[in-house]
Amino acid sequence: MCKAQEAYKIYKPKPGRADIEIMSEVAAINAGCQNDIHLVGEDGHFCAEKNRELLGRLFKIKCRYSAEMLENGLIRTLLQN
């Protein structure tokens, strides 16, 4: 993996308009929700470590890469609940 790809696992700046719209919609939905909200994908704007921490702290959104959800059995756990 090249250094740029590795760096994007930590932080990916400047999300596009579609990403901002998704983030704002999820934050609005989550505002009155008691359940955890998960975003699953391969987009560094959501899943890079720093972005994930920020979205979790500010909006209570849990962002994960697809592989993480499968590896940890989290998808199965969420579906059972």
mmCIF file of C-alpha atoms in Angstrom:
data_model
loop_
_atom_site.group_PDB
_atom_site.id
_atom_site.type_symbol
_atom_site.label_atom_id
_atom_site.label_comp_id
_atom_site.label_asym_id
_atom_site.label_seq_id
_atom_site.Cartn_x
_atom_site.Cartn_y
_atom_site.Cartn_z
ATOM 1 C CA MET A 1 0.000 0.000 0.000
ATOM 2 C CA CYS A 2 1.361 3.436 -0.873
ATOM 3 C CA LYS A 3 1.997 6.098 1.783
ATOM 4 C CA ALA A 4 -0.974 8.225 0.653
ATOM 5 C CA GLN A 5 -3.378 5.298 1.022
ATOM 6 C CA GLU A 6 -1.935 4.501 4.429
ATOM 7 C CA ALA A 7 -2.306 8.154 5.505
ATOM 8 C CA TYR A 8 -5.973 8.138 4.453
ATOM 9 C CA LYS A 9 -6.615 5.366 6.961
ATOM 10 C CA ILE A 10 -5.769 7.939 9.638
ATOM 11 C CA TYR A 11 -7.306 11.107 8.180
ATOM 12 C CA LYS A 12 -8.963 12.138 4.927
ATOM 13 C CA PRO A 13 -9.675 15.887 4.740
ATOM 14 C CA LYS A 14 -12.218 17.819 2.697
ATOM 15 C CA PRO A 15 -15.287 15.596 2.324
ATOM 16 C CA GLY A 16 -17.360 16.140 -0.796
ATOM 17 C CA ARG A 17 -20.887 17.498 -0.905
ATOM 18 C CA ALA A 18 -22.462 14.019 -0.921
ATOM 19 C CA ASP A 19 -20.476 13.019 2.177
ATOM 20 C CA ILE A 20 -21.504 16.191 4.002
ATOM 21 C CA GLU A 21 -25.161 15.568 3.109
ATOM 22 C CA ILE A 22 -24.948 12.001 4.402
ATOM 23 C CA MET A 23 -23.271 13.136 7.634
ATOM 24 C CA SER A 24 -25.869 15.836 8.258
ATOM 25 C CA GLU A 25 -28.795 13.502 7.554
ATOM 26 C CA VAL A 26 -27.441 10.835 9.891
ATOM 27 C CA ALA A 27 -26.722 13.435 12.590
ATOM 28 C CA ALA A 28 -30.286 14.763 12.295
ATOM 29 C CA ILE A 29 -31.789 11.265 12.492
ATOM 30 C CA ASN A 30 -29.556 10.383 15.425
ATOM 31 C CA ALA A 31 -30.382 13.549 17.390
ATOM 32 C CA GLY A 32 -33.350 12.005 19.184
ATOM 33 C CA CYS A 33 -32.386 8.358 18.894
ATOM 34 C CA GLN A 34 -31.349 6.193 21.838
ATOM 35 C CA ASN A 35 -29.874 3.455 19.615
ATOM 36 C CA ASP A 36 -26.402 3.501 18.118
ATOM 37 C CA ILE A 37 -26.221 4.683 14.518
ATOM 38 C CA HIS A 38 -23.641 2.931 12.346
ATOM 39 C CA LEU A 39 -22.267 4.034 8.981
ATOM 40 C CA VAL A 40 -20.547 1.246 7.120
ATOM 41 C CA GLY A 41 -18.472 1.814 4.038
ATOM 42 C CA GLU A 42 -15.058 2.211 2.518
ATOM 43 C CA ASP A 43 -14.931 6.002 2.494
ATOM 44 C CA GLY A 44 -12.071 7.576 4.424
ATOM 45 C CA HIS A 45 -14.207 10.634 5.101
ATOM 46 C CA PHE A 46 -16.275 8.491 7.447
ATOM 47 C CA CYS A 47 -13.960 5.705 8.498
ATOM 48 C CA ALA A 48 -10.478 7.198 8.786
ATOM 49 C CA GLU A 49 -9.424 7.112 12.451
ATOM 50 C CA LYS A 50 -9.533 10.863 13.197
ATOM 51 C CA ASN A 51 -12.783 11.366 11.270
ATOM 52 C CA ARG A 52 -14.385 8.381 12.982
ATOM 53 C CA GLU A 53 -13.454 9.767 16.411
ATOM 54 C CA LEU A 54 -14.762 13.235 15.537
ATOM 55 C CA LEU A 55 -18.087 11.976 14.159
ATOM 56 C CA GLY A 56 -18.503 9.709 17.161
ATOM 57 C CA ARG A 57 -17.802 12.487 19.652
ATOM 58 C CA LEU A 58 -19.896 15.183 17.982
ATOM 59 C CA PHE A 59 -22.806 13.215 16.538
ATOM 60 C CA LYS A 60 -22.709 9.779 18.208
ATOM 61 C CA ILE A 61 -22.224 8.140 14.794
ATOM 62 C CA LYS A 62 -20.203 4.930 14.728
ATOM 63 C CA CYS A 63 -18.312 4.679 11.442
ATOM 64 C CA ARG A 64 -16.703 1.394 10.446
ATOM 65 C CA TYR A 65 -15.134 -0.159 7.377
ATOM 66 C CA SER A 66 -17.083 -3.127 5.995
ATOM 67 C CA ALA A 67 -14.262 -5.529 6.840
ATOM 68 C CA GLU A 68 -14.321 -4.434 10.499
ATOM 69 C CA MET A 69 -18.011 -5.133 10.759
ATOM 70 C CA LEU A 70 -17.538 -8.605 9.289
ATOM 71 C CA GLU A 71 -14.367 -9.471 11.239
ATOM 72 C CA ASN A 72 -15.779 -8.580 14.625
ATOM 73 C CA GLY A 73 -19.189 -10.137 13.987
ATOM 74 C CA LEU A 74 -20.723 -6.719 14.634
ATOM 75 C CA ILE A 75 -23.142 -6.967 11.696
ATOM 76 C CA ARG A 76 -24.524 -10.207 13.078
ATOM 77 C CA THR A 77 -24.804 -8.677 16.571
ATOM 78 C CA LEU A 78 -26.663 -5.620 15.236
ATOM 79 C CA LEU A 79 -29.064 -7.735 13.182
ATOM 80 C CA GLN A 80 -29.927 -9.856 16.221
ATOM 81 C CA ASN A 81 -30.880 -6.744 18.203
#
